[in-house]
PDB file of C-alpha atoms in Angstrom:
ATOM      1  CA  UNK M 109      93.312  82.974 115.503  1.00 91.00           C
ATOM      2  CA  UNK M 110      89.554  82.740 115.024  1.00 92.00           C
ATOM      3  CA  UNK M 111      89.300  80.342 117.975  1.00 93.00           C
ATOM      4  CA  UNK M 112      90.916  82.819 120.367  1.00 94.00           C
ATOM      5  CA  UNK M 113      88.868  85.785 119.100  1.00 95.00           C
ATOM      6  CA  UNK M 114      85.679  83.804 119.798  1.00 94.00           C
ATOM      7  CA  UNK M 115      85.218  84.616 123.500  1.00 95.00           C
ATOM      8  CA  UNK M 116      82.935  82.886 125.974  1.00 92.00           C
ATOM      9  CA  UNK M 117      80.478  85.197 127.729  1.00 91.00           C
ATOM     10  CA  UNK M 118      80.209  84.478 131.449  1.00 87.00           C
ATOM     11  CA  UNK M 119      76.880  84.579 133.271  1.00 75.00           C
ATOM     12  CA  UNK M 120      78.356  86.481 136.211  1.00 67.00           C
ATOM     13  CA  UNK M 121      78.174  90.272 135.881  1.00 65.00           C
ATOM     14  CA  UNK M 122      78.546  93.082 138.412  1.00 69.00           C
ATOM     15  CA  UNK M 123      79.343  96.514 136.961  1.00 83.00           C
ATOM     16  CA  UNK M 124      81.329  94.802 134.181  1.00 92.00           C
ATOM     17  CA  UNK M 125      80.611  92.345 131.398  1.00 94.00           C
ATOM     18  CA  UNK M 126      82.831  89.282 131.820  1.00 95.00           C
ATOM     19  CA  UNK M 127      84.295  87.179 128.998  1.00 96.00           C
ATOM     20  CA  UNK M 128      86.691  84.249 128.964  1.00 96.00           C
ATOM     21  CA  UNK M 129      89.353  83.831 126.303  1.00 96.00           C
ATOM     22  CA  UNK M 130      91.803  81.078 125.400  1.00 96.00           C
ATOM     23  CA  UNK M 131      95.318  81.395 124.028  1.00 95.00           C
ATOM     24  CA  UNK M 132      96.990  79.619 121.155  1.00 92.00           C
ATOM     25  CA  UNK M 133     100.438  78.059 121.203  1.00 89.00           C
ATOM     26  CA  UNK M 134     103.508  80.281 121.178  1.00 88.00           C
ATOM     27  CA  UNK M 135     107.053  78.852 121.073  1.00 83.00           C
ATOM     28  CA  UNK M 136     108.194  80.830 124.129  1.00 85.00           C
ATOM     29  CA  UNK M 137     105.108  80.050 126.229  1.00 91.00           C
ATOM     30  CA  UNK M 138     104.031  83.706 126.500  1.00 94.00           C
ATOM     31  CA  UNK M 139     100.744  84.984 125.109  1.00 96.00           C
ATOM     32  CA  UNK M 140     101.165  86.898 121.837  1.00 95.00           C
ATOM     33  CA  UNK M 141     100.298  90.559 122.422  1.00 96.00           C
ATOM     34  CA  UNK M 142      98.338  90.805 119.172  1.00 96.00           C
ATOM     35  CA  UNK M 143      96.116  87.997 120.378  1.00 97.00           C
ATOM     36  CA  UNK M 144      95.222  89.991 123.500  1.00 98.00           C
ATOM     37  CA  UNK M 145      94.531  93.102 121.400  1.00 98.00           C
ATOM     38  CA  UNK M 146      92.149  91.162 119.153  1.00 98.00           C
ATOM     39  CA  UNK M 147      90.357  89.698 122.177  1.00 98.00           C
ATOM     40  CA  UNK M 148      90.007  93.127 123.784  1.00 98.00           C
ATOM     41  CA  UNK M 149      88.388  94.460 120.592  1.00 98.00           C
ATOM     42  CA  UNK M 150      86.061  91.445 120.437  1.00 98.00           C
ATOM     43  CA  UNK M 151      85.080  91.755 124.120  1.00 98.00           C
ATOM     44  CA  UNK M 152      84.280  95.469 123.883  1.00 98.00           C
ATOM     45  CA  UNK M 153      82.310  94.993 120.640  1.00 97.00           C
ATOM     46  CA  UNK M 154      80.125  92.339 122.313  1.00 96.00           C
ATOM     47  CA  UNK M 155      78.711  95.041 124.631  1.00 96.00           C
ATOM     48  CA  UNK M 156      77.578  97.291 121.754  1.00 95.00           C
ATOM     49  CA  UNK M 157      75.057  97.208 118.939  1.00 91.00           C
ATOM     50  CA  UNK M 158      76.497  95.945 115.664  1.00 88.00           C
ATOM     51  CA  UNK M 159      76.219  99.361 113.957  1.00 90.00           C
ATOM     52  CA  UNK M 160      79.092 100.856 115.965  1.00 95.00           C
ATOM     53  CA  UNK M 161      82.647 100.103 114.978  1.00 97.00           C
ATOM     54  CA  UNK M 162      86.009 100.556 116.690  1.00 97.00           C
ATOM     55  CA  UNK M 163      87.960 103.658 115.722  1.00 98.00           C
ATOM     56  CA  UNK M 164      90.638 103.800 118.433  1.00 98.00           C
ATOM     57  CA  UNK M 165      92.383 101.708 121.084  1.00 98.00           C
ATOM     58  CA  UNK M 166      94.914 102.777 123.722  1.00 98.00           C
ATOM     59  CA  UNK M 167      96.315 100.112 126.007  1.00 98.00           C
ATOM     60  CA  UNK M 168      99.184  98.891 128.164  1.00 98.00           C
ATOM     61  CA  UNK M 169     100.716  95.436 128.376  1.00 98.00           C
ATOM     62  CA  UNK M 170     101.202  95.100 132.133  1.00 97.00           C
ATOM     63  CA  UNK M 171     102.533  91.561 132.579  1.00 96.00           C
ATOM     64  CA  UNK M 172     103.488  88.684 130.290  1.00 95.00           C
ATOM     65  CA  UNK M 173     100.588  86.283 129.773  1.00 96.00           C
ATOM     66  CA  UNK M 174     100.811  82.511 130.206  1.00 96.00           C
ATOM     67  CA  UNK M 175      99.491  80.716 127.116  1.00 96.00           C
ATOM     68  CA  UNK M 176      98.438  77.678 129.193  1.00 96.00           C
ATOM     69  CA  UNK M 177      95.913  79.711 131.219  1.00 96.00           C
ATOM     70  CA  UNK M 178      92.614  81.308 130.243  1.00 96.00           C
ATOM     71  CA  UNK M 179      92.317  85.102 130.216  1.00 97.00           C
ATOM     72  CA  UNK M 180      89.359  86.789 131.906  1.00 97.00           C
ATOM     73  CA  UNK M 181      88.260  90.057 130.280  1.00 97.00           C
ATOM     74  CA  UNK M 182      86.233  92.622 132.217  1.00 96.00           C
ATOM     75  CA  UNK M 183      84.468  95.291 130.123  1.00 97.00           C
ATOM     76  CA  UNK M 184      83.350  98.497 131.819  1.00 96.00           C
ATOM     77  CA  UNK M 185      80.707 100.458 129.851  1.00 96.00           C
ATOM     78  CA  UNK M 186      82.136 103.853 130.755  1.00 97.00           C
ATOM     79  CA  UNK M 187      80.284 105.962 128.155  1.00 96.00           C
ATOM     80  CA  UNK M 188      77.475 105.612 125.628  1.00 95.00           C
ATOM     81  CA  UNK M 189      76.829 108.788 123.650  1.00 94.00           C
ATOM     82  CA  UNK M 190      74.782 109.616 120.585  1.00 92.00           C
ATOM     83  CA  UNK M 191      77.690 108.998 118.203  1.00 93.00           C
ATOM     84  CA  UNK M 192      80.508 107.558 120.315  1.00 96.00           C
ATOM     85  CA  UNK M 193      80.827 104.819 122.932  1.00 97.00           C
ATOM     86  CA  UNK M 194      83.822 104.055 125.153  1.00 98.00           C
ATOM     87  CA  UNK M 195      84.774 100.837 126.892  1.00 98.00           C
ATOM     88  CA  UNK M 196      87.498 100.098 129.408  1.00 98.00           C
ATOM     89  CA  UNK M 197      88.753  96.526 129.095  1.00 98.00           C
ATOM     90  CA  UNK M 198      91.108  94.691 131.424  1.00 97.00           C
ATOM     91  CA  UNK M 199      92.508  91.210 130.894  1.00 98.00           C
ATOM     92  CA  UNK M 200      93.336  89.083 133.959  1.00 97.00           C
ATOM     93  CA  UNK M 201      95.224  85.899 134.728  1.00 97.00           C
ATOM     94  CA  UNK M 202      95.364  84.506 138.265  1.00 95.00           C
ATOM     95  CA  UNK M 203      93.426  87.568 139.453  1.00 93.00           C
ATOM     96  CA  UNK M 204      96.000  90.145 138.335  1.00 96.00           C
ATOM     97  CA  UNK M 205      95.750  92.329 135.214  1.00 97.00           C
ATOM     98  CA  UNK M 206      98.005  91.558 132.253  1.00 98.00           C
ATOM     99  CA  UNK M 207      96.483  94.225 129.956  1.00 98.00           C
ATOM    100  CA  UNK M 208      94.490  97.418 130.472  1.00 98.00           C
ATOM    101  CA  UNK M 209      93.032  99.583 127.747  1.00 98.00           C
ATOM    102  CA  UNK M 210      90.279 101.907 126.565  1.00 98.00           C
ATOM    103  CA  UNK M 211      88.525 101.618 123.210  1.00 98.00           C
ATOM    104  CA  UNK M 212      86.236 104.043 121.414  1.00 98.00           C
ATOM    105  CA  UNK M 213      83.503 103.083 118.948  1.00 98.00           C
ATOM    106  CA  UNK M 214      81.536 105.299 116.576  1.00 96.00           C
ATOM    107  CA  UNK M 215      78.473 105.202 114.351  1.00 93.00           C
ATOM    108  CA  UNK M 216      79.077 105.501 110.624  1.00 88.00           C
ATOM    109  CA  UNK M 217      79.567 109.189 109.827  1.00 87.00           C
ATOM    110  CA  UNK M 218      80.655 111.414 106.957  1.00 88.00           C
ATOM    111  CA  UNK M 219      83.303 114.114 107.105  1.00 90.00           C
ATOM    112  CA  UNK M 220      86.388 115.612 105.508  1.00 91.00           C
ATOM    113  CA  UNK M 221      89.002 113.182 104.238  1.00 92.00           C
ATOM    114  CA  UNK M 222      92.701 113.193 103.452  1.00 95.00           C
ATOM    115  CA  UNK M 223      95.595 110.770 103.841  1.00 96.00           C
ATOM    116  CA  UNK M 224      99.295 110.323 103.230  1.00 96.00           C
ATOM    117  CA  UNK M 225      99.713 108.426  99.960  1.00 97.00           C
ATOM    118  CA  UNK M 226     100.770 104.789  99.920  1.00 97.00           C
ATOM    119  CA  UNK M 227     104.390 104.314  98.826  1.00 97.00           C
ATOM    120  CA  UNK M 228     104.999 102.825  95.406  1.00 97.00           C
ATOM    121  CA  UNK M 229     106.653  99.481  96.186  1.00 97.00           C
ATOM    122  CA  UNK M 230     106.816  95.995  94.647  1.00 97.00           C
ATOM    123  CA  UNK M 231     103.746  93.845  95.270  1.00 97.00           C
ATOM    124  CA  UNK M 232     103.688  90.806  97.554  1.00 96.00           C
ATOM    125  CA  UNK M 233     103.835  88.420  94.598  1.00 95.00           C
ATOM    126  CA  UNK M 234     107.246  89.885  93.730  1.00 94.00           C
ATOM    127  CA  UNK M 235     108.671  89.066  97.166  1.00 93.00           C
ATOM    128  CA  UNK M 236     109.856  85.692  98.521  1.00 86.00           C
ATOM    129  CA  UNK M 237     107.557  83.663 100.767  1.00 83.00           C
ATOM    130  CA  UNK M 238     109.610  82.924 103.927  1.00 78.00           C
ATOM    131  CA  UNK M 239     107.538  79.794 104.586  1.00 70.00           C
ATOM    132  CA  UNK M 240     108.767  78.393 101.260  1.00 70.00           C
ATOM    133  CA  UNK M 241     112.437  79.377 101.610  1.00 69.00           C
ATOM    134  CA  UNK M 242     114.504  76.189 101.080  1.00 59.00           C
ATOM    135  CA  UNK M 243     117.409  77.685 103.041  1.00 61.00           C
ATOM    136  CA  UNK M 244     115.347  77.821 106.225  1.00 62.00           C
ATOM    137  CA  UNK M 245     115.254  74.946 108.687  1.00 58.00           C
ATOM    138  CA  UNK M 246     112.200  72.709 108.024  1.00 65.00           C
ATOM    139  CA  UNK M 247     110.837  73.389 111.522  1.00 62.00           C
ATOM    140  CA  UNK M 248     111.118  77.132 110.946  1.00 64.00           C
ATOM    141  CA  UNK M 249     109.215  76.786 107.664  1.00 63.00           C
ATOM    142  CA  UNK M 250     106.492  74.767 109.387  1.00 71.00           C
ATOM    143  CA  UNK M 251     106.081  77.396 112.124  1.00 74.00           C
ATOM    144  CA  UNK M 252     105.834  80.180 109.547  1.00 74.00           C
ATOM    145  CA  UNK M 253     103.281  78.232 107.494  1.00 75.00           C
ATOM    146  CA  UNK M 254     101.198  77.594 110.637  1.00 81.00           C
ATOM    147  CA  UNK M 255     101.196  81.265 111.641  1.00 88.00           C
ATOM    148  CA  UNK M 256      97.763  82.813 110.969  1.00 92.00           C
ATOM    149  CA  UNK M 257      99.524  85.961 109.719  1.00 95.00           C
ATOM    150  CA  UNK M 258     101.438  85.968 106.440  1.00 95.00           C
ATOM    151  CA  UNK M 259     104.233  88.537 106.086  1.00 95.00           C
ATOM    152  CA  UNK M 260     106.611  89.449 103.277  1.00 95.00           C
ATOM    153  CA  UNK M 261     109.351  91.988 103.989  1.00 94.00           C
ATOM    154  CA  UNK M 262     110.475  94.478 101.368  1.00 94.00           C
ATOM    155  CA  UNK M 263     113.845  95.062 103.069  1.00 89.00           C
ATOM    156  CA  UNK M 264     114.496  91.429 104.000  1.00 86.00           C
ATOM    157  CA  UNK M 265     113.417  89.493 107.084  1.00 86.00           C
ATOM    158  CA  UNK M 266     115.062  89.924 110.498  1.00 88.00           C
ATOM    159  CA  UNK M 267     114.713  86.208 111.264  1.00 82.00           C
ATOM    160  CA  UNK M 268     118.149  85.254 109.913  1.00 71.00           C
ATOM    161  CA  UNK M 269     121.587  85.640 111.516  1.00 66.00           C
ATOM    162  CA  UNK M 270     122.893  88.021 108.826  1.00 64.00           C
ATOM    163  CA  UNK M 271     123.951  91.529 109.986  1.00 58.00           C
ATOM    164  CA  UNK M 272     121.331  94.246 109.593  1.00 72.00           C
ATOM    165  CA  UNK M 273     122.072  97.744 108.358  1.00 78.00           C
ATOM    166  CA  UNK M 274     121.087 100.479 110.842  1.00 84.00           C
ATOM    167  CA  UNK M 275     118.007 101.913 109.155  1.00 91.00           C
ATOM    168  CA  UNK M 276     114.930 102.493 111.409  1.00 96.00           C
ATOM    169  CA  UNK M 277     112.301 101.942 108.719  1.00 96.00           C
ATOM    170  CA  UNK M 278     110.678  99.002 106.990  1.00 96.00           C
ATOM    171  CA  UNK M 279     107.595  97.996 105.022  1.00 97.00           C
ATOM    172  CA  UNK M 280     105.891  94.622 104.882  1.00 97.00           C
ATOM    173  CA  UNK M 281     102.993  93.145 102.984  1.00 98.00           C
ATOM    174  CA  UNK M 282     100.762  91.305 105.413  1.00 97.00           C
ATOM    175  CA  UNK M 283      97.383  89.570 105.665  1.00 97.00           C
ATOM    176  CA  UNK M 284      95.492  86.894 107.531  1.00 97.00           C
ATOM    177  CA  UNK M 285      96.525  83.676 105.819  1.00 94.00           C
ATOM    178  CA  UNK M 286      93.008  82.366 105.043  1.00 94.00           C
ATOM    179  CA  UNK M 287      89.593  83.995 104.323  1.00 96.00           C
ATOM    180  CA  UNK M 288      87.621  84.848 107.471  1.00 97.00           C
ATOM    181  CA  UNK M 289      84.212  85.892 106.111  1.00 96.00           C
ATOM    182  CA  UNK M 290      82.565  89.302 105.885  1.00 96.00           C
ATOM    183  CA  UNK M 291      81.984  90.372 109.521  1.00 96.00           C
ATOM    184  CA  UNK M 292      83.455  93.897 109.731  1.00 96.00           C
ATOM    185  CA  UNK M 293      84.053  93.739 113.487  1.00 96.00           C
ATOM    186  CA  UNK M 294      85.877  90.421 113.076  1.00 97.00           C
ATOM    187  CA  UNK M 295      88.137  92.048 110.497  1.00 98.00           C
ATOM    188  CA  UNK M 296      88.773  94.914 112.945  1.00 98.00           C
ATOM    189  CA  UNK M 297      89.803  92.396 115.620  1.00 98.00           C
ATOM    190  CA  UNK M 298      92.008  90.546 113.114  1.00 98.00           C
ATOM    191  CA  UNK M 299      93.620  93.837 112.077  1.00 98.00           C
ATOM    192  CA  UNK M 300      94.435  94.494 115.738  1.00 98.00           C
ATOM    193  CA  UNK M 301      95.962  91.005 115.907  1.00 98.00           C
ATOM    194  CA  UNK M 302      98.328  91.571 112.985  1.00 97.00           C
ATOM    195  CA  UNK M 303      99.103  95.185 113.982  1.00 98.00           C
ATOM    196  CA  UNK M 304     101.350  93.819 116.768  1.00 97.00           C
ATOM    197  CA  UNK M 305     103.267  91.583 114.363  1.00 94.00           C
ATOM    198  CA  UNK M 306     106.496  93.208 112.992  1.00 95.00           C
ATOM    199  CA  UNK M 307     105.876  96.679 114.527  1.00 97.00           C
ATOM    200  CA  UNK M 308     108.823  96.068 116.914  1.00 97.00           C
ATOM    201  CA  UNK M 309     111.236  95.618 114.018  1.00 96.00           C
ATOM    202  CA  UNK M 310     111.888  99.261 112.971  1.00 96.00           C
ATOM    203  CA  UNK M 311     113.343  99.919 116.440  1.00 96.00           C
ATOM    204  CA  UNK M 312     115.496  96.808 116.081  1.00 94.00           C
ATOM    205  CA  UNK M 313     116.618  97.820 112.582  1.00 94.00           C
ATOM    206  CA  UNK M 314     117.615 101.229 113.901  1.00 94.00           C
ATOM    207  CA  UNK M 315     120.094  99.474 116.200  1.00 91.00           C
ATOM    208  CA  UNK M 316     121.226  97.012 113.521  1.00 90.00           C
ATOM    209  CA  UNK M 317     119.654  94.061 115.374  1.00 91.00           C
ATOM    210  CA  UNK M 318     117.986  90.892 114.123  1.00 88.00           C
ATOM    211  CA  UNK M 319     115.852  88.441 116.100  1.00 89.00           C
ATOM    212  CA  UNK M 320     118.932  86.188 116.286  1.00 86.00           C
ATOM    213  CA  UNK M 321     120.994  88.784 118.217  1.00 88.00           C
ATOM    214  CA  UNK M 322     122.483  87.096 121.324  1.00 89.00           C
ATOM    215  CA  UNK M 323     120.762  88.106 124.551  1.00 90.00           C
ATOM    216  CA  UNK M 324     118.120  90.235 122.804  1.00 92.00           C
ATOM    217  CA  UNK M 325     115.071  91.015 124.965  1.00 94.00           C
ATOM    218  CA  UNK M 326     111.979  92.557 123.360  1.00 95.00           C
ATOM    219  CA  UNK M 327     108.545  93.097 124.918  1.00 95.00           C
ATOM    220  CA  UNK M 328     105.609  95.327 123.956  1.00 96.00           C
ATOM    221  CA  UNK M 329     104.920  98.010 126.583  1.00 97.00           C
ATOM    222  CA  UNK M 330     101.907  99.832 125.139  1.00 98.00           C
ATOM    223  CA  UNK M 331      99.893  99.928 121.937  1.00 98.00           C
ATOM    224  CA  UNK M 332      97.691 102.476 120.230  1.00 98.00           C
ATOM    225  CA  UNK M 333      95.636 101.904 117.101  1.00 98.00           C
ATOM    226  CA  UNK M 334      93.233 103.921 114.986  1.00 98.00           C
ATOM    227  CA  UNK M 335      90.898 102.324 112.424  1.00 98.00           C
ATOM    228  CA  UNK M 336      90.236 104.832 109.628  1.00 98.00           C
ATOM    229  CA  UNK M 337      88.287 102.904 106.997  1.00 97.00           C
ATOM    230  CA  UNK M 338      86.748  99.452 106.573  1.00 96.00           C
ATOM    231  CA  UNK M 339      89.305  96.869 105.496  1.00 97.00           C
ATOM    232  CA  UNK M 340      89.589  93.157 104.896  1.00 97.00           C
ATOM    233  CA  UNK M 341      92.342  91.676 107.037  1.00 98.00           C
ATOM    234  CA  UNK M 342      92.438  88.592 104.801  1.00 97.00           C
ATOM    235  CA  UNK M 343      93.604  90.591 101.768  1.00 98.00           C
ATOM    236  CA  UNK M 344      97.128  91.921 101.228  1.00 98.00           C
ATOM    237  CA  UNK M 345      97.863  95.201 103.014  1.00 98.00           C
ATOM    238  CA  UNK M 346     101.021  97.288 103.084  1.00 98.00           C
ATOM    239  CA  UNK M 347     102.266  98.005 106.627  1.00 98.00           C
ATOM    240  CA  UNK M 348     104.703 100.972 106.479  1.00 98.00           C
ATOM    241  CA  UNK M 349     106.700 101.376 109.694  1.00 98.00           C
ATOM    242  CA  UNK M 350     109.304 103.722 111.175  1.00 98.00           C
ATOM    243  CA  UNK M 351     111.023 104.250 114.504  1.00 97.00           C
ATOM    244  CA  UNK M 352     111.725 107.926 115.311  1.00 97.00           C
ATOM    245  CA  UNK M 353     113.980 106.997 118.213  1.00 96.00           C
ATOM    246  CA  UNK M 354     115.129 104.548 120.881  1.00 94.00           C
ATOM    247  CA  UNK M 355     116.570 105.301 124.312  1.00 94.00           C
ATOM    248  CA  UNK M 356     116.516 104.090 127.910  1.00 94.00           C
ATOM    249  CA  UNK M 357     116.018 100.467 126.863  1.00 95.00           C
ATOM    250  CA  UNK M 358     112.884 101.451 124.905  1.00 96.00           C
ATOM    251  CA  UNK M 359     112.055 101.869 121.232  1.00 97.00           C
ATOM    252  CA  UNK M 360     109.120 103.731 119.684  1.00 98.00           C
ATOM    253  CA  UNK M 361     107.565 102.860 116.319  1.00 98.00           C
ATOM    254  CA  UNK M 362     104.729 104.181 114.184  1.00 98.00           C
ATOM    255  CA  UNK M 363     102.943 102.287 111.438  1.00 98.00           C
ATOM    256  CA  UNK M 364     100.476 102.988 108.632  1.00 98.00           C
ATOM    257  CA  UNK M 365      98.405 100.174 107.141  1.00 98.00           C
ATOM    258  CA  UNK M 366      97.189 100.567 103.553  1.00 98.00           C
ATOM    259  CA  UNK M 367      94.731  98.461 101.595  1.00 98.00           C
ATOM    260  CA  UNK M 368      96.114  97.316  98.282  1.00 97.00           C
ATOM    261  CA  UNK M 369      93.862  99.908  96.617  1.00 96.00           C
ATOM    262  CA  UNK M 370      95.944 102.625  98.313  1.00 98.00           C
ATOM    263  CA  UNK M 371      93.458 103.591 101.029  1.00 98.00           C
ATOM    264  CA  UNK M 372      94.900 104.252 104.475  1.00 98.00           C
ATOM    265  CA  UNK M 373      92.874 101.881 106.684  1.00 98.00           C
ATOM    266  CA  UNK M 374      94.661 102.089 110.059  1.00 98.00           C
ATOM    267  CA  UNK M 375      97.490 103.738 112.008  1.00 98.00           C
ATOM    268  CA  UNK M 376      99.500 102.195 114.841  1.00 98.00           C
ATOM    269  CA  UNK M 377     101.927 103.351 117.537  1.00 98.00           C
ATOM    270  CA  UNK M 378     103.823 101.113 119.934  1.00 98.00           C
ATOM    271  CA  UNK M 379     106.630 101.440 122.459  1.00 98.00           C
ATOM    272  CA  UNK M 380     108.690  98.380 123.298  1.00 97.00           C
ATOM    273  CA  UNK M 381     111.302  97.316 125.797  1.00 96.00           C
ATOM    274  CA  UNK M 382     114.461  96.759 123.741  1.00 96.00           C
ATOM    275  CA  UNK M 383     117.507  95.460 125.594  1.00 94.00           C
ATOM    276  CA  UNK M 384     120.779  93.839 124.639  1.00 90.00           C
ATOM    277  CA  UNK M 385     123.664  92.671 126.869  1.00 84.00           C
ATOM    278  CA  UNK M 386     125.970  95.491 127.923  1.00 65.00           C
ATOM    279  CA  UNK M 387     129.570  94.788 127.000  1.00 47.00           C
ATOM    280  CA  UNK M 388     132.089  96.259 129.433  1.00 45.00           C
ATOM    281  CA  UNK M 389     135.280  97.474 127.710  1.00 49.00           C
ATOM    282  CA  UNK M 390     138.439  95.589 128.728  1.00 45.00           C
TER     283      UNK M 390
END
């Protein structure tokens, strides 16, 4: 994860700053959407002073990315104000955009505060580690252990073949698997990375689907994120998620990310393509 967030700055520059990013391995060959989100945050931050931090991102996944090819990121410095700065970032492969988004950064500022309280749920230590589940196939356990993001579901994982009750909500404990230092902007990029992991599942749960459902097709369409408070992505956080509805082959989900202390550190919204084979009655 850290390797892909570390972008290469290109010497060429017209009206945009240009960066080059790599992709890590994914079993299906497509670039993980959270990886692109983290790279977009990192690219935009590289065009700003280090005393401004991301507070919002709004973007669209336009095409599936190929993990074997580099991604070129173009950053347009569309606004630099006294307190806020905005950047438009596009990611390209083979000369066509695969992601387009706008991010906003802000100086540290004081103001009114309130938040929805964190639910009272069992801690991550009280939940099974899927990477250590002896009932899983050894290859599945190895893939989970190699994933930079650690996740523990409170309602049970959707990775198995067991039927899922139709309930469009879930909560997971999640964190980056290993310590990543103290750079706040790096933690913001890492939080963007993990924000795309599991947020599709409330829409799937609402339809009673697991990842093993035959013919299931899922793809992220857009993603919005708001960073509220500083947070360490390498410490356990509670990601509370719900899907208010699904229709037209799409599902919408909202998420709230809490630090273990109970502080609300980020909010997320994502719409996905969610399709299953249509069965024609006899």
